[in-house]
mmCIF file of C-alpha atoms in Angstrom:
data_model
loop_
_atom_site.group_PDB
_atom_site.id
_atom_site.type_symbol
_atom_site.label_atom_id
_atom_site.label_comp_id
_atom_site.label_asym_id
_atom_site.label_seq_id
_atom_site.Cartn_x
_atom_site.Cartn_y
_atom_site.Cartn_z
ATOM 1 C CA MET A 1 172.568 98.735 191.043
ATOM 2 C CA ARG A 2 172.635 95.835 188.534
ATOM 3 C CA LYS A 3 170.699 96.418 185.321
ATOM 4 C CA THR A 4 169.207 94.005 182.856
ATOM 5 C CA THR A 5 167.415 94.545 179.580
ATOM 6 C CA ALA A 6 163.983 93.103 178.828
ATOM 7 C CA THR A 7 161.597 93.618 175.948
ATOM 8 C CA PRO A 8 157.872 94.228 176.469
ATOM 9 C CA ALA A 9 157.178 90.756 175.113
ATOM 10 C CA ASP A 10 159.537 89.250 177.705
ATOM 11 C CA LEU A 11 157.692 91.074 180.473
ATOM 12 C CA ALA A 12 154.284 90.059 179.223
ATOM 13 C CA ARG A 13 155.232 86.384 179.043
ATOM 14 C CA ARG A 14 156.765 86.109 182.479
ATOM 15 C CA VAL A 15 154.678 88.588 184.459
ATOM 16 C CA GLN A 16 153.423 87.215 187.732
ATOM 17 C CA VAL A 17 154.091 90.346 189.773
ATOM 18 C CA ILE A 18 154.965 93.901 188.807
ATOM 19 C CA PRO A 19 158.550 93.881 187.492
ATOM 20 C CA PRO A 20 161.266 95.979 189.133
ATOM 21 C CA GLN A 21 160.695 99.651 188.468
ATOM 22 C CA PRO A 22 163.191 101.955 186.709
ATOM 23 C CA GLY A 23 163.991 105.330 188.167
ATOM 24 C CA PRO A 24 162.051 108.359 186.918
ATOM 25 C CA ARG A 25 164.737 109.469 184.469
ATOM 26 C CA GLU A 26 165.191 106.002 183.010
ATOM 27 C CA ALA A 27 161.443 105.563 182.634
ATOM 28 C CA ALA A 28 161.017 108.905 180.932
ATOM 29 C CA ASP A 29 163.933 108.263 178.568
ATOM 30 C CA THR A 30 162.836 104.796 177.507
ATOM 31 C CA VAL A 31 159.062 104.858 177.297
ATOM 32 C CA GLU A 32 157.894 108.465 177.300
ATOM 33 C CA ALA A 33 156.821 108.369 173.665
ATOM 34 C CA ASN A 34 155.144 104.984 173.950
ATOM 35 C CA GLY A 35 152.785 106.363 176.581
ATOM 36 C CA THR A 36 150.457 107.938 174.027
ATOM 37 C CA GLY A 37 148.500 106.261 171.311
ATOM 38 C CA ALA A 38 150.259 102.891 171.097
ATOM 39 C CA VAL A 39 148.177 99.760 170.723
ATOM 40 C CA VAL A 40 149.443 96.425 172.030
ATOM 41 C CA ASP A 41 147.698 93.342 170.725
ATOM 42 C CA ALA A 42 147.505 89.792 171.995
ATOM 43 C CA THR A 43 150.480 88.630 169.948
ATOM 44 C CA ASP A 44 152.958 90.935 171.739
ATOM 45 C CA VAL A 45 153.254 93.194 168.694
ATOM 46 C CA THR A 46 153.212 96.905 169.434
ATOM 47 C CA VAL A 47 151.299 98.627 166.653
ATOM 48 C CA ALA A 48 151.720 102.387 166.361
ATOM 49 C CA THR A 49 148.712 104.507 165.479
ATOM 50 C CA ASP A 50 150.789 107.070 163.591
ATOM 51 C CA THR A 51 154.263 107.530 162.092
ATOM 52 C CA ALA A 52 155.672 109.493 165.019
ATOM 53 C CA VAL A 53 154.654 106.841 167.508
ATOM 54 C CA ALA A 54 155.991 104.118 165.218
ATOM 55 C CA THR A 55 159.460 105.641 165.338
ATOM 56 C CA ASP A 56 159.466 105.870 169.116
ATOM 57 C CA THR A 57 157.983 102.439 169.666
ATOM 58 C CA ALA A 58 161.153 100.785 168.437
ATOM 59 C CA VAL A 59 163.019 102.524 171.253
ATOM 60 C CA ALA A 60 160.466 101.390 173.826
ATOM 61 C CA THR A 61 161.050 97.719 173.050
ATOM 62 C CA ASP A 62 164.453 97.955 174.755
ATOM 63 C CA THR A 63 163.067 99.184 178.038
ATOM 64 C CA VAL A 64 165.674 99.282 180.799
ATOM 65 C CA ILE A 65 164.567 97.503 183.946
ATOM 66 C CA THR A 66 166.540 97.940 187.147
ATOM 67 C CA ALA A 67 166.978 95.255 189.768
ATOM 68 C CA ASN A 68 164.555 95.283 192.680
ATOM 69 C CA THR A 69 165.703 96.848 195.901
ATOM 70 C CA GLU A 70 164.528 95.851 199.342
ATOM 71 C CA ILE A 71 162.105 98.238 201.012
ATOM 72 C CA ALA A 72 163.037 98.980 204.590
ATOM 73 C CA ALA A 73 160.746 97.245 207.041
ATOM 74 C CA ASP A 74 159.710 100.540 208.632
ATOM 75 C CA ALA A 75 159.374 102.524 205.402
ATOM 76 C CA VAL A 76 156.058 103.948 204.317
ATOM 77 C CA ILE A 77 155.399 103.167 200.670
ATOM 78 C CA ALA A 78 154.274 106.318 198.911
ATOM 79 C CA GLY A 79 150.573 106.079 198.250
ATOM 80 C CA ALA A 80 149.984 103.960 201.339
ATOM 81 C CA GLY A 81 149.970 107.144 203.374
ATOM 82 C CA PRO A 82 150.957 110.791 203.383
ATOM 83 C CA VAL A 83 154.713 110.261 203.196
ATOM 84 C CA GLY A 84 156.141 110.339 199.676
ATOM 85 C CA ARG A 85 159.717 109.915 198.477
ATOM 86 C CA SER A 86 160.740 112.599 196.009
ATOM 87 C CA GLU A 87 162.238 110.161 193.525
ATOM 88 C CA GLU A 88 159.016 108.182 193.068
ATOM 89 C CA ARG A 89 156.423 108.845 190.423
ATOM 90 C CA ALA A 90 152.688 109.313 190.772
ATOM 91 C CA THR A 91 150.617 106.828 188.833
ATOM 92 C CA VAL A 92 147.581 109.073 188.948
ATOM 93 C CA ARG A 93 147.868 112.845 188.682
ATOM 94 C CA LEU A 94 144.357 114.184 188.715
ATOM 95 C CA ARG A 95 145.012 117.839 188.046
ATOM 96 C CA GLU A 96 147.840 120.166 187.111
ATOM 97 C CA SER A 97 150.152 120.635 190.076
ATOM 98 C CA GLY A 98 153.656 121.606 191.032
ATOM 99 C CA PRO A 99 156.670 119.318 190.806
ATOM 100 C CA ASP A 100 156.806 118.909 194.590
ATOM 101 C CA GLU A 101 153.423 117.186 194.880
ATOM 102 C CA PRO A 102 153.977 113.767 196.504
ATOM 103 C CA PRO A 103 152.952 110.717 194.516
ATOM 104 C CA ARG A 104 149.505 109.288 195.162
ATOM 105 C CA TYR A 105 150.393 105.686 194.442
ATOM 106 C CA ALA A 106 153.823 104.108 194.195
ATOM 107 C CA PRO A 107 154.148 100.998 192.024
ATOM 108 C CA GLU A 108 155.237 98.951 195.040
ATOM 109 C CA TRP A 109 151.997 99.844 196.801
ATOM 110 C CA LEU A 110 149.920 98.936 193.763
ATOM 111 C CA GLU A 111 151.644 95.570 193.568
ATOM 112 C CA LEU A 112 151.162 94.898 197.261
ATOM 113 C CA ARG A 113 147.442 95.627 197.200
ATOM 114 C CA GLU A 114 146.488 93.966 193.897
ATOM 115 C CA GLY A 115 145.543 90.612 195.432
ATOM 116 C CA ALA A 116 143.402 92.196 198.142
ATOM 117 C CA ASP A 117 141.755 94.449 195.571
ATOM 118 C CA ALA A 118 140.917 91.485 193.355
ATOM 119 C CA ALA A 119 139.420 89.548 196.254
ATOM 120 C CA ALA A 120 137.377 92.556 197.401
ATOM 121 C CA ARG A 121 135.796 93.766 194.157
ATOM 122 C CA SER A 122 132.128 92.935 193.852
ATOM 123 C CA LEU A 123 131.208 90.091 191.526
ATOM 124 C CA ASP A 124 127.506 90.848 192.070
ATOM 125 C CA LEU A 125 127.735 94.016 189.980
ATOM 126 C CA LEU A 126 129.030 92.095 186.969
ATOM 127 C CA ASP A 127 125.704 90.463 186.074
ATOM 128 C CA PRO A 128 123.845 93.747 185.441
ATOM 129 C CA LEU A 129 126.946 95.044 183.690
ATOM 130 C CA ARG A 130 127.047 92.021 181.370
ATOM 131 C CA VAL A 131 123.360 92.513 180.548
ATOM 132 C CA ARG A 132 123.966 96.161 179.653
ATOM 133 C CA LEU A 133 127.005 95.360 177.508
ATOM 134 C CA ALA A 134 125.106 92.618 175.695
ATOM 135 C CA ASP A 135 122.234 95.017 174.967
ATOM 136 C CA LEU A 136 124.335 97.836 173.530
ATOM 137 C CA PRO A 137 123.304 98.403 169.900
ATOM 138 C CA GLY A 138 125.666 98.017 166.978
ATOM 139 C CA ARG A 139 128.636 96.763 168.980
ATOM 140 C CA ALA A 140 130.926 94.058 167.628
ATOM 141 C CA GLY A 141 132.911 94.242 170.861
ATOM 142 C CA SER A 142 133.445 96.383 173.945
ATOM 143 C CA VAL A 143 135.574 99.531 174.179
ATOM 144 C CA ILE A 144 136.558 100.020 177.815
ATOM 145 C CA HIS A 145 138.217 103.151 179.202
ATOM 146 C CA ASP A 146 140.196 102.502 182.409
ATOM 147 C CA LEU A 147 140.858 105.789 184.217
ATOM 148 C CA GLY A 148 143.969 106.086 186.354
ATOM 149 C CA CYS A 149 144.906 102.556 185.330
ATOM 150 C CA GLY A 150 148.250 102.432 187.156
ATOM 151 C CA THR A 151 149.736 99.024 186.501
ATOM 152 C CA GLY A 152 146.538 97.712 184.921
ATOM 153 C CA SER A 153 145.107 95.681 187.786
ATOM 154 C CA MET A 154 141.500 96.471 186.864
ATOM 155 C CA GLY A 155 141.981 95.089 183.371
ATOM 156 C CA ARG A 156 143.649 91.961 184.701
ATOM 157 C CA TRP A 157 140.659 91.414 186.987
ATOM 158 C CA LEU A 158 137.793 92.407 184.700
ATOM 159 C CA ALA A 159 138.743 91.456 181.138
ATOM 160 C CA PRO A 160 138.781 87.676 181.820
ATOM 161 C CA ARG A 161 135.330 87.986 183.424
ATOM 162 C CA LEU A 162 133.595 89.526 180.404
ATOM 163 C CA ASP A 163 132.705 87.811 177.129
ATOM 164 C CA GLY A 164 133.414 89.191 173.710
ATOM 165 C CA ALA A 165 136.210 91.082 172.026
ATOM 166 C CA GLN A 166 137.503 93.971 174.131
ATOM 167 C CA HIS A 167 139.596 97.022 173.393
ATOM 168 C CA TRP A 168 140.897 98.696 176.557
ATOM 169 C CA VAL A 169 141.922 102.357 176.531
ATOM 170 C CA LEU A 170 144.266 102.843 179.485
ATOM 171 C CA HIS A 171 144.473 106.383 180.901
ATOM 172 C CA ASP A 172 147.255 107.492 183.246
ATOM 173 C CA ARG A 173 150.003 110.089 183.617
ATOM 174 C CA ASP A 174 152.963 107.753 184.190
ATOM 175 C CA PRO A 175 154.443 106.555 180.866
ATOM 176 C CA TYR A 176 156.298 103.585 182.339
ATOM 177 C CA LEU A 177 153.245 102.267 184.168
ATOM 178 C CA LEU A 178 151.099 102.778 181.086
ATOM 179 C CA HIS A 179 153.628 100.717 179.160
ATOM 180 C CA PHE A 180 153.638 97.971 181.769
ATOM 181 C CA ALA A 181 149.839 97.978 182.035
ATOM 182 C CA ALA A 182 149.695 97.421 178.278
ATOM 183 C CA VAL A 183 152.165 94.556 178.053
ATOM 184 C CA ALA A 184 150.786 92.889 181.200
ATOM 185 C CA SER A 185 147.172 93.080 180.059
ATOM 186 C CA PRO A 186 145.092 89.925 179.615
ATOM 187 C CA ARG A 187 145.230 88.396 176.151
ATOM 188 C CA SER A 188 141.722 86.999 175.988
ATOM 189 C CA ALA A 189 138.210 87.479 177.333
ATOM 190 C CA ALA A 190 136.169 84.933 179.250
ATOM 191 C CA ASP A 191 135.048 83.269 176.024
ATOM 192 C CA GLY A 192 138.473 83.371 174.385
ATOM 193 C CA SER A 193 137.809 86.514 172.352
ATOM 194 C CA ARG A 194 140.710 88.835 171.685
ATOM 195 C CA VAL A 195 141.697 91.655 174.055
ATOM 196 C CA THR A 196 143.722 94.635 172.796
ATOM 197 C CA VAL A 197 144.857 97.762 174.603
ATOM 198 C CA GLU A 198 145.694 101.369 173.813
ATOM 199 C CA THR A 199 147.458 103.797 176.133
ATOM 200 C CA ARG A 200 146.680 107.469 176.615
ATOM 201 C CA ARG A 201 148.488 109.898 178.873
ATOM 202 C CA GLY A 202 146.300 112.650 180.230
ATOM 203 C CA ASP A 203 144.367 114.247 183.051
ATOM 204 C CA VAL A 204 141.412 112.041 183.912
ATOM 205 C CA ALA A 205 139.758 114.897 185.794
ATOM 206 C CA ARG A 206 139.258 116.677 182.459
ATOM 207 C CA LEU A 207 137.432 113.852 180.762
ATOM 208 C CA THR A 208 134.819 114.952 178.231
ATOM 209 C CA PRO A 209 132.103 113.087 176.316
ATOM 210 C CA ASP A 210 134.214 113.520 173.173
ATOM 211 C CA ALA A 211 136.987 111.478 174.794
ATOM 212 C CA LEU A 212 134.476 108.669 175.360
ATOM 213 C CA VAL A 213 132.962 108.527 171.878
ATOM 214 C CA GLY A 214 132.281 104.857 171.138
ATOM 215 C CA ALA A 215 132.926 103.775 174.740
ATOM 216 C CA SER A 216 131.060 100.730 176.035
ATOM 217 C CA LEU A 217 132.252 101.086 179.634
ATOM 218 C CA VAL A 218 134.317 103.335 181.909
ATOM 219 C CA THR A 219 136.198 101.736 184.781
ATOM 220 C CA ALA A 220 138.356 102.979 187.627
ATOM 221 C CA SER A 221 139.717 101.562 190.854
ATOM 222 C CA ALA A 222 140.467 103.490 194.066
ATOM 223 C CA LEU A 223 139.882 106.747 192.192
ATOM 224 C CA LEU A 224 136.665 108.425 193.351
ATOM 225 C CA ASP A 225 137.947 109.280 196.821
ATOM 226 C CA VAL A 226 140.845 111.342 195.425
ATOM 227 C CA LEU A 227 138.534 113.458 193.265
ATOM 228 C CA THR A 228 136.710 116.662 194.141
ATOM 229 C CA ARG A 229 132.957 116.967 193.831
ATOM 230 C CA GLU A 230 133.409 119.015 190.646
ATOM 231 C CA GLU A 231 135.589 116.295 189.132
ATOM 232 C CA VAL A 232 133.066 113.594 190.001
ATOM 233 C CA ASP A 233 130.362 115.705 188.359
ATOM 234 C CA THR A 234 132.575 116.018 185.272
ATOM 235 C CA LEU A 235 133.053 112.252 185.168
ATOM 236 C CA ALA A 236 129.328 111.581 185.530
ATOM 237 C CA ALA A 237 128.501 114.104 182.817
ATOM 238 C CA ALA A 238 131.049 112.557 180.453
ATOM 239 C CA CYS A 239 129.650 109.054 180.956
ATOM 240 C CA ALA A 240 126.086 110.317 180.521
ATOM 241 C CA GLY A 241 127.054 112.196 177.376
ATOM 242 C CA ALA A 242 128.620 109.057 175.925
ATOM 243 C CA GLY A 243 125.765 106.861 177.127
ATOM 244 C CA CYS A 244 128.145 104.364 178.697
ATOM 245 C CA PRO A 245 128.031 102.661 182.107
ATOM 246 C CA ALA A 246 130.740 103.168 184.727
ATOM 247 C CA LEU A 247 132.161 100.552 187.095
ATOM 248 C CA LEU A 248 134.036 102.406 189.843
ATOM 249 C CA THR A 249 135.500 100.098 192.462
ATOM 250 C CA LEU A 250 137.212 100.262 195.836
ATOM 251 C CA SER A 251 136.276 103.745 197.023
ATOM 252 C CA VAL A 252 137.066 104.204 200.705
ATOM 253 C CA ALA A 253 134.048 104.112 202.997
ATOM 254 C CA GLY A 254 135.680 105.690 206.046
ATOM 255 C CA ARG A 255 135.226 102.632 208.268
ATOM 256 C CA VAL A 256 137.768 100.105 209.510
ATOM 257 C CA GLU A 257 137.546 97.264 211.993
ATOM 258 C CA LEU A 258 140.602 95.946 213.818
ATOM 259 C CA THR A 259 140.542 92.785 215.884
ATOM 260 C CA PRO A 260 141.442 92.874 218.725
ATOM 261 C CA ALA A 261 140.032 96.357 219.214
ATOM 262 C CA ASP A 262 141.918 99.246 220.810
ATOM 263 C CA PRO A 263 140.519 102.396 222.450
ATOM 264 C CA LEU A 264 142.460 104.566 219.966
ATOM 265 C CA ASP A 265 140.948 102.945 216.862
ATOM 266 C CA ALA A 266 138.071 105.409 216.543
ATOM 267 C CA GLU A 267 140.255 108.480 217.065
ATOM 268 C CA ILE A 268 142.768 107.350 214.435
ATOM 269 C CA THR A 269 139.909 106.602 212.027
ATOM 270 C CA ALA A 270 138.375 110.057 212.480
ATOM 271 C CA ALA A 271 141.711 111.803 211.947
ATOM 272 C CA PHE A 272 142.461 109.709 208.858
ATOM 273 C CA ASN A 273 139.061 110.504 207.366
ATOM 274 C CA ALA A 274 139.664 114.205 207.945
ATOM 275 C CA HIS A 275 143.010 113.853 206.149
ATOM 276 C CA GLN A 276 141.245 112.213 203.201
ATOM 277 C CA ARG A 277 139.010 115.278 202.869
ATOM 278 C CA ARG A 278 141.891 117.756 202.601
ATOM 279 C CA ASP A 279 141.977 120.298 199.775
ATOM 280 C CA GLY A 280 138.396 119.625 198.794
ATOM 281 C CA LEU A 281 138.885 115.926 198.035
ATOM 282 C CA LEU A 282 135.878 113.740 198.736
ATOM 283 C CA GLY A 283 137.556 110.918 200.627
ATOM 284 C CA PRO A 284 134.901 108.796 202.367
ATOM 285 C CA ASP A 285 132.153 111.057 200.964
ATOM 286 C CA ALA A 286 133.012 110.069 197.394
ATOM 287 C CA VAL A 287 130.476 107.307 196.893
ATOM 288 C CA THR A 288 127.585 109.456 198.110
ATOM 289 C CA ALA A 289 128.705 112.287 195.842
ATOM 290 C CA ALA A 290 129.053 109.925 192.891
ATOM 291 C CA CYS A 291 125.588 108.464 193.459
ATOM 292 C CA GLU A 292 124.139 111.969 193.456
ATOM 293 C CA ALA A 293 126.090 113.014 190.365
ATOM 294 C CA PHE A 294 125.261 109.983 188.239
ATOM 295 C CA SER A 295 121.620 109.978 189.358
ATOM 296 C CA ALA A 296 121.327 113.651 188.419
ATOM 297 C CA HIS A 297 122.336 112.651 184.891
ATOM 298 C CA GLY A 298 119.658 109.972 184.702
ATOM 299 C CA ALA A 299 121.808 106.938 185.469
ATOM 300 C CA THR A 300 120.674 103.970 187.533
ATOM 301 C CA VAL A 301 123.195 103.446 190.334
ATOM 302 C CA LYS A 302 123.944 100.173 192.111
ATOM 303 C CA LEU A 303 126.268 99.833 195.107
ATOM 304 C CA HIS A 304 127.971 96.860 196.692
ATOM 305 C CA PRO A 305 130.467 96.596 199.570
ATOM 306 C CA SER A 306 134.018 95.607 198.647
ATOM 307 C CA ALA A 307 135.988 95.368 201.874
ATOM 308 C CA TRP A 308 139.581 94.280 202.256
ATOM 309 C CA ARG A 309 139.674 91.427 204.764
ATOM 310 C CA LEU A 310 143.252 91.197 205.946
ATOM 311 C CA GLY A 311 144.488 88.399 208.172
ATOM 312 C CA PRO A 312 147.789 86.624 208.874
ATOM 313 C CA ASP A 313 148.273 85.783 205.178
ATOM 314 C CA GLU A 314 148.280 89.496 204.260
ATOM 315 C CA ARG A 315 150.791 90.712 206.850
ATOM 316 C CA ALA A 316 152.917 92.725 204.415
ATOM 317 C CA LEU A 317 149.908 94.638 203.100
ATOM 318 C CA THR A 318 148.468 95.111 206.584
ATOM 319 C CA ALA A 319 151.752 96.508 207.898
ATOM 320 C CA GLN A 320 152.055 99.014 205.055
ATOM 321 C CA TRP A 321 148.403 100.001 205.378
ATOM 322 C CA LEU A 322 148.850 100.532 209.118
ATOM 323 C CA ARG A 323 151.874 102.790 208.652
ATOM 324 C CA GLY A 324 150.104 104.893 206.069
ATOM 325 C CA TRP A 325 146.811 104.986 207.949
ATOM 326 C CA VAL A 326 148.351 106.053 211.256
ATOM 327 C CA GLY A 327 150.778 108.408 209.495
ATOM 328 C CA ALA A 328 147.952 110.253 207.765
ATOM 329 C CA ALA A 329 146.043 110.523 211.035
ATOM 330 C CA VAL A 330 149.049 112.046 212.806
ATOM 331 C CA GLU A 331 149.684 114.438 209.934
ATOM 332 C CA GLU A 332 146.109 115.654 210.296
ATOM 333 C CA CYS A 333 146.165 115.726 214.121
ATOM 334 C CA PRO A 334 149.750 116.134 215.392
ATOM 335 C CA GLU A 335 148.531 115.964 218.987
ATOM 336 C CA LEU A 336 148.030 112.237 218.394
ATOM 337 C CA ALA A 337 151.716 111.655 217.704
ATOM 338 C CA GLU A 338 152.906 110.356 221.075
ATOM 339 C CA ARG A 339 149.997 107.968 221.624
ATOM 340 C CA ALA A 340 149.962 106.953 217.981
ATOM 341 C CA GLU A 341 153.609 105.915 218.094
ATOM 342 C CA VAL A 342 152.885 103.397 220.854
ATOM 343 C CA TYR A 343 149.678 102.326 219.138
ATOM 344 C CA LEU A 344 151.419 101.679 215.815
ATOM 345 C CA ALA A 345 154.230 99.704 217.432
ATOM 346 C CA ASP A 346 151.715 97.486 219.225
ATOM 347 C CA ARG A 347 149.649 96.986 216.072
ATOM 348 C CA LEU A 348 152.688 96.128 213.956
ATOM 349 C CA ALA A 349 153.861 93.623 216.569
ATOM 350 C CA ALA A 350 150.441 91.948 216.549
ATOM 351 C CA CYS A 351 150.469 91.933 212.758
ATOM 352 C CA ALA A 352 153.911 90.295 212.619
ATOM 353 C CA ALA A 353 152.738 87.666 215.090
ATOM 354 C CA GLY A 354 149.683 86.855 212.984
ATOM 355 C CA GLU A 355 147.380 88.076 215.729
ATOM 356 C CA LEU A 356 145.760 91.032 213.951
ATOM 357 C CA ASN A 357 142.794 91.042 211.587
ATOM 358 C CA VAL A 358 141.690 94.159 209.741
ATOM 359 C CA VAL A 359 138.609 94.944 207.662
ATOM 360 C CA VAL A 360 139.001 98.074 205.541
ATOM 361 C CA HIS A 361 135.617 98.972 204.107
ATOM 362 C CA HIS A 362 135.225 100.109 200.494
ATOM 363 C CA SER A 363 132.320 100.436 198.106
ATOM 364 C CA ASP A 364 131.934 99.491 194.450
ATOM 365 C CA LEU A 365 129.586 101.518 192.276
ATOM 366 C CA LEU A 366 127.959 100.622 188.966
ATOM 367 C CA ALA A 367 126.274 103.530 187.169
ATOM 368 C CA LEU A 368 124.126 102.529 184.208
ATOM 369 C CA ALA A 369 123.736 105.617 182.064
ATOM 370 C CA ARG A 370 121.024 105.766 179.443
ATOM 371 C CA PRO A 371 122.489 104.427 176.174
ATOM 372 C CA THR A 372 122.778 106.989 173.383
ATOM 373 C CA GLY A 373 122.381 104.354 170.665
ATOM 374 C CA GLY A 374 125.561 105.372 168.874
ATOM 375 C CA GLU A 375 127.937 102.838 167.393
ATOM 376 C CA ALA A 376 131.514 102.391 168.431
ATOM 377 C CA SER A 377 133.954 104.310 166.374
#
């Protein structure tokens, strides 16, 4: 495989899509140390927060990037369904687990879905959020914690829509993706104010109010449905303790609509939803659980639909979603396998021909916790 060398500044200047991903060993060797505590500002200068990070940051500026490889047309991208390739890395690891746990989201999947995510997220929830941020006492700017940030798509969507100086704290377990999320972050807010970022590796399911001291906002995307009820309660308690609102987008709602319809649609949907609830995860029950948890802590909760609407222009995303969706259903209900194979082939053929439209329902949630009145640290 051909290799090239690029600095973080090079990536930030030319980023239009997620750059080719290094293998796990290369990523760990080149950017492991830069995944904790490094701040990247709008001038492409990486500023270390302590001496140890400063030493390692110099190494991270020579990040090795491998050339892109073609993904087989019939491959299932890890994170788009239950099938994971052992050499790929998880971008969100919610709890301690063994080395054989498949990745939740592969970088290719995050890249493929970013446009649909951006189009789906609710703009209607931003007005009450802006009012809350403007009313926070003693704040010269906003400190925003993005949980399970992956490649940083939430920051790229939200930061340019909010006024005022912003400091984003990006939380994830993958050091390479944290590094990319930092260098590919927006440089300015809606009003031209400066945006800076800081990266933190860690387990977002163990978030505490102490970790959110000085936070103006907590954000996450496609996260709630892969949490347990206990973890959602922990998140709500942490936000309430810090007195900061939470904008949690793109949680699965358990409903899909395919046009033209097929008699097997409902059965596949039910099996997929059951798969989402495995091992105590909330899946399509996540939004209800989150509403209950935040409300129990005194927060005002607002919901808005945020559906993917996939047509002929989103064929690549639709095809990958279909493979993962049907694959998860069959994993949950193996008796579906024979019929599902025919079903998937027919659906993929319709997708390739531009004859399939899919609506995948999600929900966005804004929880407005009672402010504590503390100043940002």
